[in-house]
mmCIF file with all atom_site columns, C-alpha atoms in Angstrom:
data_model
loop_
_atom_site.group_PDB
_atom_site.id
_atom_site.type_symbol
_atom_site.label_atom_id
_atom_site.label_alt_id
_atom_site.label_comp_id
_atom_site.label_asym_id
_atom_site.label_entity_id
_atom_site.label_seq_id
_atom_site.pdbx_PDB_ins_code
_atom_site.Cartn_x
_atom_site.Cartn_y
_atom_site.Cartn_z
_atom_site.occupancy
_atom_site.B_iso_or_equiv
_atom_site.pdbx_formal_charge
_atom_site.auth_seq_id
_atom_site.auth_comp_id
_atom_site.auth_asym_id
_atom_site.auth_atom_id
_atom_site.pdbx_PDB_model_num
ATOM 1   C CA . MET A 1 1   ? -8.294  -4.184  -12.344 1.00 45.00 ? 10  MET A CA 1
ATOM 2   C CA . LEU A 1 2   ? -8.927  -1.686  -9.491  1.00 45.00 ? 11  LEU A CA 1
ATOM 3   C CA . ASN A 1 3   ? -10.902 1.658   -10.089 1.00 47.00 ? 12  ASN A CA 1
ATOM 4   C CA . ALA A 1 4   ? -10.670 4.649   -8.377  1.00 44.00 ? 13  ALA A CA 1
ATOM 5   C CA . GLY A 1 5   ? -13.302 4.830   -5.835  1.00 46.00 ? 14  GLY A CA 1
ATOM 6   C CA . ASP A 1 6   ? -12.848 1.047   -5.245  1.00 46.00 ? 15  ASP A CA 1
ATOM 7   C CA . LEU A 1 7   ? -12.476 0.017   -1.409  1.00 45.00 ? 16  LEU A CA 1
ATOM 8   C CA . VAL A 1 8   ? -10.400 -3.274  -1.258  1.00 43.00 ? 17  VAL A CA 1
ATOM 9   C CA . VAL A 1 9   ? -10.749 -5.521  1.086   1.00 41.00 ? 18  VAL A CA 1
ATOM 10  C CA . LEU A 1 10  ? -8.493  -8.560  1.505   1.00 38.00 ? 19  LEU A CA 1
ATOM 11  C CA . GLY A 1 11  ? -9.670  -11.000 3.999   1.00 37.00 ? 20  GLY A CA 1
ATOM 12  C CA . GLU A 1 12  ? -11.368 -9.245  6.858   1.00 38.00 ? 21  GLU A CA 1
ATOM 13  C CA . LYS A 1 13  ? -9.357  -6.096  6.562   1.00 37.00 ? 22  LYS A CA 1
ATOM 14  C CA . SER A 1 14  ? -10.363 -3.383  3.966   1.00 38.00 ? 23  SER A CA 1
ATOM 15  C CA . LEU A 1 15  ? -8.175  -0.132  2.546   1.00 40.00 ? 24  LEU A CA 1
ATOM 16  C CA . ALA A 1 16  ? -10.691 2.554   3.101   1.00 39.00 ? 25  ALA A CA 1
ATOM 17  C CA . LEU A 1 17  ? -10.986 4.688   0.716   1.00 37.00 ? 26  LEU A CA 1
ATOM 18  C CA . THR A 1 18  ? -14.114 6.045   -0.037  1.00 34.00 ? 27  THR A CA 1
ATOM 19  C CA . SER A 1 19  ? -13.265 8.949   -1.148  1.00 32.00 ? 28  SER A CA 1
ATOM 20  C CA . VAL A 1 20  ? -10.253 8.309   -3.157  1.00 31.00 ? 29  VAL A CA 1
ATOM 21  C CA . ARG A 1 21  ? -12.585 9.777   -6.409  1.00 31.00 ? 30  ARG A CA 1
ATOM 22  C CA . THR A 1 22  ? -11.884 13.200  -5.085  1.00 30.00 ? 31  THR A CA 1
ATOM 23  C CA . LEU A 1 23  ? -8.311  12.666  -3.847  1.00 31.00 ? 32  LEU A CA 1
ATOM 24  C CA . ILE A 1 24  ? -6.741  11.476  -7.025  1.00 33.00 ? 33  ILE A CA 1
ATOM 25  C CA . ALA A 1 25  ? -7.881  14.107  -9.032  1.00 33.00 ? 34  ALA A CA 1
ATOM 26  C CA . ALA A 1 26  ? -4.742  16.103  -8.421  1.00 38.00 ? 35  ALA A CA 1
ATOM 27  C CA . ASP A 1 27  ? -2.771  12.683  -9.653  1.00 64.00 ? 36  ASP A CA 1
ATOM 28  C CA . ARG A 1 28  ? -0.994  12.094  -6.588  1.00 72.00 ? 37  ARG A CA 1
ATOM 29  C CA . LEU A 1 29  ? -1.773  11.518  -2.401  1.00 77.00 ? 38  LEU A CA 1
ATOM 30  C CA . THR A 1 30  ? -0.379  14.032  0.134   1.00 81.00 ? 39  THR A CA 1
ATOM 31  C CA . SER A 1 31  ? -0.142  13.882  3.407   1.00 80.00 ? 40  SER A CA 1
ATOM 32  C CA . ARG A 1 32  ? -2.831  16.790  3.804   1.00 82.00 ? 41  ARG A CA 1
ATOM 33  C CA . GLN A 1 33  ? -5.107  13.756  2.611   1.00 87.00 ? 42  GLN A CA 1
ATOM 34  C CA . MET A 1 34  ? -3.812  10.089  3.447   1.00 89.00 ? 43  MET A CA 1
ATOM 35  C CA . PRO A 1 35  ? -0.655  8.528   5.500   1.00 92.00 ? 44  PRO A CA 1
ATOM 36  C CA . VAL A 1 36  ? 1.300   8.660   2.876   1.00 92.00 ? 45  VAL A CA 1
ATOM 37  C CA . VAL A 1 37  ? 5.730   8.236   3.366   1.00 95.00 ? 46  VAL A CA 1
ATOM 38  C CA . ARG A 1 38  ? 8.286   7.679   0.370   1.00 94.00 ? 47  ARG A CA 1
ATOM 39  C CA . ALA A 1 39  ? 10.097  4.339   0.342   1.00 94.00 ? 48  ALA A CA 1
ATOM 40  C CA . VAL A 1 40  ? 12.090  2.519   -1.936  1.00 94.00 ? 49  VAL A CA 1
ATOM 41  C CA . VAL A 1 41  ? 10.348  -0.267  -3.701  1.00 94.00 ? 50  VAL A CA 1
ATOM 42  C CA . ASN A 1 42  ? 12.104  -3.054  -5.619  1.00 91.00 ? 51  ASN A CA 1
ATOM 43  C CA . GLY A 1 43  ? 14.920  -0.105  -6.264  1.00 92.00 ? 52  GLY A CA 1
ATOM 44  C CA . CYS A 1 44  ? 12.199  2.641   -7.664  1.00 91.00 ? 53  CYS A CA 1
ATOM 45  C CA . SER A 1 45  ? 11.535  5.817   -4.945  1.00 93.00 ? 54  SER A CA 1
ATOM 46  C CA . CYS A 1 46  ? 7.939   5.751   -4.881  1.00 92.00 ? 55  CYS A CA 1
ATOM 47  C CA . LEU A 1 47  ? 4.901   7.023   -2.476  1.00 93.00 ? 56  LEU A CA 1
ATOM 48  C CA . CYS A 1 48  ? 3.465   4.490   -0.271  1.00 94.00 ? 57  CYS A CA 1
ATOM 49  C CA . LEU A 1 49  ? -0.129  4.919   1.375   1.00 92.00 ? 58  LEU A CA 1
ATOM 50  C CA . VAL A 1 50  ? 0.115   3.142   5.234   1.00 94.00 ? 59  VAL A CA 1
ATOM 51  C CA . ASP A 1 51  ? -2.872  0.827   4.956   1.00 87.00 ? 60  ASP A CA 1
ATOM 52  C CA . THR A 1 52  ? -3.489  -0.484  8.661   1.00 86.00 ? 61  THR A CA 1
ATOM 53  C CA . GLY A 1 53  ? -6.419  -2.062  7.054   1.00 79.00 ? 62  GLY A CA 1
ATOM 54  C CA . CYS A 1 54  ? -4.623  -3.870  4.743   1.00 79.00 ? 63  CYS A CA 1
ATOM 55  C CA . GLY A 1 55  ? -3.430  -7.423  5.481   1.00 78.00 ? 64  GLY A CA 1
ATOM 56  C CA . ASN A 1 56  ? -0.939  -7.804  2.237   1.00 83.00 ? 65  ASN A CA 1
ATOM 57  C CA . THR A 1 57  ? 1.272   -4.951  0.791   1.00 90.00 ? 66  THR A CA 1
ATOM 58  C CA . MET A 1 58  ? 0.153   -4.402  -2.924  1.00 88.00 ? 67  MET A CA 1
ATOM 59  C CA . VAL A 1 59  ? 2.576   -2.836  -5.138  1.00 91.00 ? 68  VAL A CA 1
ATOM 60  C CA . SER A 1 60  ? 2.154   -1.463  -8.830  1.00 90.00 ? 69  SER A CA 1
ATOM 61  C CA . SER A 1 61  ? 3.291   -3.774  -11.329 1.00 85.00 ? 70  SER A CA 1
ATOM 62  C CA . ARG A 1 62  ? 4.960   -1.178  -12.889 1.00 86.00 ? 71  ARG A CA 1
ATOM 63  C CA . LEU A 1 63  ? 7.212   -1.710  -9.668  1.00 86.00 ? 72  LEU A CA 1
ATOM 64  C CA . VAL A 1 64  ? 7.547   -5.281  -10.534 1.00 85.00 ? 73  VAL A CA 1
ATOM 65  C CA . ALA A 1 65  ? 10.621  -6.269  -12.910 1.00 73.00 ? 74  ALA A CA 1
ATOM 66  C CA . GLY A 1 66  ? 10.940  -9.579  -14.574 1.00 63.00 ? 75  GLY A CA 1
ATOM 67  C CA . PRO A 1 67  ? 8.116   -12.443 -14.557 1.00 58.00 ? 76  PRO A CA 1
ATOM 68  C CA . LEU A 1 68  ? 5.053   -12.424 -11.641 1.00 61.00 ? 77  LEU A CA 1
ATOM 69  C CA . GLY A 1 69  ? 4.423   -15.280 -10.093 1.00 61.00 ? 78  GLY A CA 1
ATOM 70  C CA . ARG A 1 70  ? 0.926   -17.160 -9.894  1.00 65.00 ? 79  ARG A CA 1
ATOM 71  C CA . LYS A 1 71  ? -2.164  -15.331 -9.906  1.00 64.00 ? 80  LYS A CA 1
ATOM 72  C CA . ALA A 1 72  ? -2.945  -13.776 -6.016  1.00 59.00 ? 81  ALA A CA 1
ATOM 73  C CA . ARG A 1 73  ? -5.686  -15.043 -4.055  1.00 66.00 ? 82  ARG A CA 1
ATOM 74  C CA . PRO A 1 74  ? -8.997  -12.763 -5.382  1.00 66.00 ? 83  PRO A CA 1
ATOM 75  C CA . VAL A 1 75  ? -9.556  -9.220  -3.769  1.00 61.00 ? 84  VAL A CA 1
ATOM 76  C CA . GLN A 1 76  ? -12.665 -8.395  -2.771  1.00 57.00 ? 85  GLN A CA 1
ATOM 77  C CA . LEU A 1 77  ? -14.021 -4.797  -3.630  1.00 52.00 ? 86  LEU A CA 1
ATOM 78  C CA . ALA A 1 78  ? -16.110 -2.562  -2.007  1.00 43.00 ? 87  ALA A CA 1
ATOM 79  C CA . ASN A 1 79  ? -19.724 -2.917  -4.345  1.00 52.00 ? 88  ASN A CA 1
ATOM 80  C CA . GLY A 1 80  ? -18.918 -6.885  -4.074  1.00 60.00 ? 89  GLY A CA 1
ATOM 81  C CA . ASP A 1 81  ? -17.045 -7.509  -6.572  1.00 64.00 ? 90  ASP A CA 1
ATOM 82  C CA . THR A 1 82  ? -13.839 -9.299  -6.850  1.00 67.00 ? 91  THR A CA 1
ATOM 83  C CA . THR A 1 83  ? -10.922 -8.932  -9.265  1.00 67.00 ? 92  THR A CA 1
ATOM 84  C CA . ASP A 1 84  ? -8.192  -11.538 -9.744  1.00 68.00 ? 93  ASP A CA 1
ATOM 85  C CA . SER A 1 85  ? -6.020  -9.284  -11.792 1.00 69.00 ? 94  SER A CA 1
ATOM 86  C CA . GLY A 1 86  ? -3.105  -8.812  -9.086  1.00 74.00 ? 95  GLY A CA 1
ATOM 87  C CA . ARG A 1 87  ? 0.177   -11.479 -9.085  1.00 79.00 ? 96  ARG A CA 1
ATOM 88  C CA . ASP A 1 88  ? 2.106   -13.071 -6.610  1.00 82.00 ? 97  ASP A CA 1
ATOM 89  C CA . CYS A 1 89  ? 5.382   -11.376 -6.098  1.00 87.00 ? 98  CYS A CA 1
ATOM 90  C CA . TRP A 1 90  ? 8.406   -10.599 -4.555  1.00 88.00 ? 99  TRP A CA 1
ATOM 91  C CA . ALA A 1 91  ? 8.553   -6.368  -2.972  1.00 91.00 ? 100 ALA A CA 1
ATOM 92  C CA . THR A 1 92  ? 11.879  -5.473  -1.243  1.00 93.00 ? 101 THR A CA 1
ATOM 93  C CA . VAL A 1 93  ? 11.668  -2.664  0.638   1.00 94.00 ? 102 VAL A CA 1
ATOM 94  C CA . GLU A 1 94  ? 13.418  0.089   2.078   1.00 95.00 ? 103 GLU A CA 1
ATOM 95  C CA . LEU A 1 95  ? 11.878  2.880   4.348   1.00 94.00 ? 104 LEU A CA 1
ATOM 96  C CA . SER A 1 96  ? 13.365  4.987   7.354   1.00 93.00 ? 105 SER A CA 1
ATOM 97  C CA . GLY A 1 97  ? 16.740  2.603   7.271   1.00 92.00 ? 106 GLY A CA 1
ATOM 98  C CA . ASN A 1 98  ? 15.518  -0.311  7.414   1.00 93.00 ? 107 ASN A CA 1
ATOM 99  C CA . ARG A 1 99  ? 15.069  -2.804  4.018   1.00 94.00 ? 108 ARG A CA 1
ATOM 100 C CA . PHE A 1 100 ? 13.642  -6.145  4.073   1.00 93.00 ? 109 PHE A CA 1
ATOM 101 C CA . THR A 1 101 ? 12.164  -8.434  1.526   1.00 93.00 ? 110 THR A CA 1
ATOM 102 C CA . ILE A 1 102 ? 8.144   -9.600  1.751   1.00 92.00 ? 111 ILE A CA 1
ATOM 103 C CA . ARG A 1 103 ? 5.797   -11.300 -0.058  1.00 89.00 ? 112 ARG A CA 1
ATOM 104 C CA . ALA A 1 104 ? 3.491   -8.572  -2.126  1.00 90.00 ? 113 ALA A CA 1
ATOM 105 C CA . ILE A 1 105 ? 0.846   -8.232  -4.275  1.00 87.00 ? 114 ILE A CA 1
ATOM 106 C CA . ALA A 1 106 ? 1.243   -6.479  -7.995  1.00 87.00 ? 115 ALA A CA 1
ATOM 107 C CA . GLU A 1 107 ? -1.453  -4.777  -9.027  1.00 83.00 ? 116 GLU A CA 1
ATOM 108 C CA . PRO A 1 108 ? -1.812  -3.145  -12.741 1.00 80.00 ? 117 PRO A CA 1
ATOM 109 C CA . GLY A 1 109 ? -4.642  -0.862  -11.389 1.00 76.00 ? 118 GLY A CA 1
ATOM 110 C CA . LEU A 1 110 ? -2.682  0.785   -8.459  1.00 78.00 ? 119 LEU A CA 1
ATOM 111 C CA . ASP A 1 111 ? -1.728  3.579   -9.404  1.00 77.00 ? 120 ASP A CA 1
ATOM 112 C CA . ALA A 1 112 ? -5.462  5.137   -9.781  1.00 78.00 ? 121 ALA A CA 1
ATOM 113 C CA . PHE A 1 113 ? -5.309  5.382   -6.429  1.00 76.00 ? 122 PHE A CA 1
ATOM 114 C CA . GLY A 1 114 ? -2.686  8.119   -6.805  1.00 84.00 ? 123 GLY A CA 1
ATOM 115 C CA . VAL A 1 115 ? 0.177   5.994   -5.113  1.00 88.00 ? 124 VAL A CA 1
ATOM 116 C CA . ASP A 1 116 ? 2.887   2.979   -6.147  1.00 91.00 ? 125 ASP A CA 1
ATOM 117 C CA . CYS A 1 117 ? 2.262   1.065   -3.105  1.00 92.00 ? 126 CYS A CA 1
ATOM 118 C CA . LEU A 1 118 ? -0.104  0.249   -0.348  1.00 89.00 ? 127 LEU A CA 1
ATOM 119 C CA . LEU A 1 119 ? 2.199   -0.910  3.018   1.00 93.00 ? 128 LEU A CA 1
ATOM 120 C CA . GLY A 1 120 ? -0.245  -3.226  5.037   1.00 90.00 ? 129 GLY A CA 1
ATOM 121 C CA . ASP A 1 121 ? 0.150   -5.386  7.554   1.00 90.00 ? 130 ASP A CA 1
ATOM 122 C CA . ASP A 1 122 ? 2.707   -6.875  6.994   1.00 92.00 ? 131 ASP A CA 1
ATOM 123 C CA . VAL A 1 123 ? 5.256   -4.131  6.110   1.00 94.00 ? 132 VAL A CA 1
ATOM 124 C CA . ILE A 1 124 ? 3.896   -2.589  9.840   1.00 94.00 ? 133 ILE A CA 1
ATOM 125 C CA . ASP A 1 125 ? 4.840   -5.920  11.604  1.00 93.00 ? 134 ASP A CA 1
ATOM 126 C CA . HIS A 1 126 ? 8.471   -5.234  9.805   1.00 92.00 ? 135 HIS A CA 1
ATOM 127 C CA . MET A 1 127 ? 8.089   -1.504  11.144  1.00 94.00 ? 136 MET A CA 1
ATOM 128 C CA . GLY A 1 128 ? 7.673   -2.357  14.890  1.00 93.00 ? 137 GLY A CA 1
ATOM 129 C CA . GLY A 1 129 ? 3.985   -1.234  14.355  1.00 94.00 ? 138 GLY A CA 1
ATOM 130 C CA . VAL A 1 130 ? 2.940   2.493   13.781  1.00 95.00 ? 139 VAL A CA 1
ATOM 131 C CA . THR A 1 131 ? 1.356   5.005   14.733  1.00 94.00 ? 140 THR A CA 1
ATOM 132 C CA . VAL A 1 132 ? -0.612  7.435   12.445  1.00 93.00 ? 141 VAL A CA 1
ATOM 133 C CA . ARG A 1 133 ? -2.063  11.075  13.491  1.00 92.00 ? 142 ARG A CA 1
ATOM 134 C CA . ARG A 1 134 ? -2.805  14.071  12.185  1.00 91.00 ? 143 ARG A CA 1
ATOM 135 C CA . GLY A 1 135 ? -0.625  16.973  13.235  1.00 89.00 ? 144 GLY A CA 1
ATOM 136 C CA . ALA A 1 136 ? -1.313  20.803  13.924  1.00 92.00 ? 145 ALA A CA 1
ATOM 137 C CA . ASP A 1 137 ? -0.625  21.814  10.167  1.00 91.00 ? 146 ASP A CA 1
ATOM 138 C CA . ASN A 1 138 ? -3.907  19.409  9.756   1.00 91.00 ? 147 ASN A CA 1
ATOM 139 C CA . ARG A 1 139 ? -0.823  16.724  7.707   1.00 91.00 ? 148 ARG A CA 1
ATOM 140 C CA . TYR A 1 140 ? -0.923  13.375  8.549   1.00 92.00 ? 149 TYR A CA 1
ATOM 141 C CA . GLN A 1 141 ? 2.293   12.340  10.569  1.00 93.00 ? 150 GLN A CA 1
ATOM 142 C CA . VAL A 1 142 ? 3.252   8.485   10.511  1.00 94.00 ? 151 VAL A CA 1
ATOM 143 C CA . VAL A 1 143 ? 5.515   7.389   13.289  1.00 93.00 ? 152 VAL A CA 1
ATOM 144 C CA . TRP A 1 144 ? 7.035   4.032   13.226  1.00 94.00 ? 153 TRP A CA 1
ATOM 145 C CA . GLY A 1 145 ? 7.963   1.368   16.173  1.00 90.00 ? 154 GLY A CA 1
ATOM 146 C CA . GLU A 1 146 ? 11.239  -0.209  16.716  1.00 83.00 ? 155 GLU A CA 1
ATOM 147 C CA . ALA A 1 147 ? 11.638  -2.246  13.486  1.00 70.00 ? 156 ALA A CA 1
ATOM 148 C CA . ARG A 1 148 ? 12.463  -5.950  14.091  1.00 66.00 ? 157 ARG A CA 1
ATOM 149 C CA . GLN A 1 149 ? 13.328  -8.518  12.026  1.00 61.00 ? 158 GLN A CA 1
ATOM 150 C CA . CYS A 1 150 ? 10.418  -10.838 10.969  1.00 55.00 ? 159 CYS A CA 1
ATOM 151 C CA . GLY A 1 151 ? 10.366  -14.995 9.909   1.00 52.00 ? 160 GLY A CA 1
#
């Protein structure tokens, strides 16, 4: 199971949440802390972290109804440990007027990060890319590219 403060590495990509332990003191991340967006995942409205360093989308296992698939490949944590608590699943994502279904990893400990979902490169590709920047109000702004159908 993932723990607050863990850095997740999938393949050669990593989730740089080195200070997440302090960020989740108030339970949920905000756009002042990280690039987060609202989306609907498997019919549930949820808070998602846009993670440009994560290859695959990860969803909280509580968002997945029915039986989960086989164990997902191991995920490497920042301290070098690996976890295999994730399970393969399908996730239907509705985001900025677009809807698509992708393979994802259902992770039971994801809620500890203060989000319900990590939107990885697979979602970013469906959305035609992403630009993340800080606005004049010091909040993260997420701007999606031109969405396209992915095979």
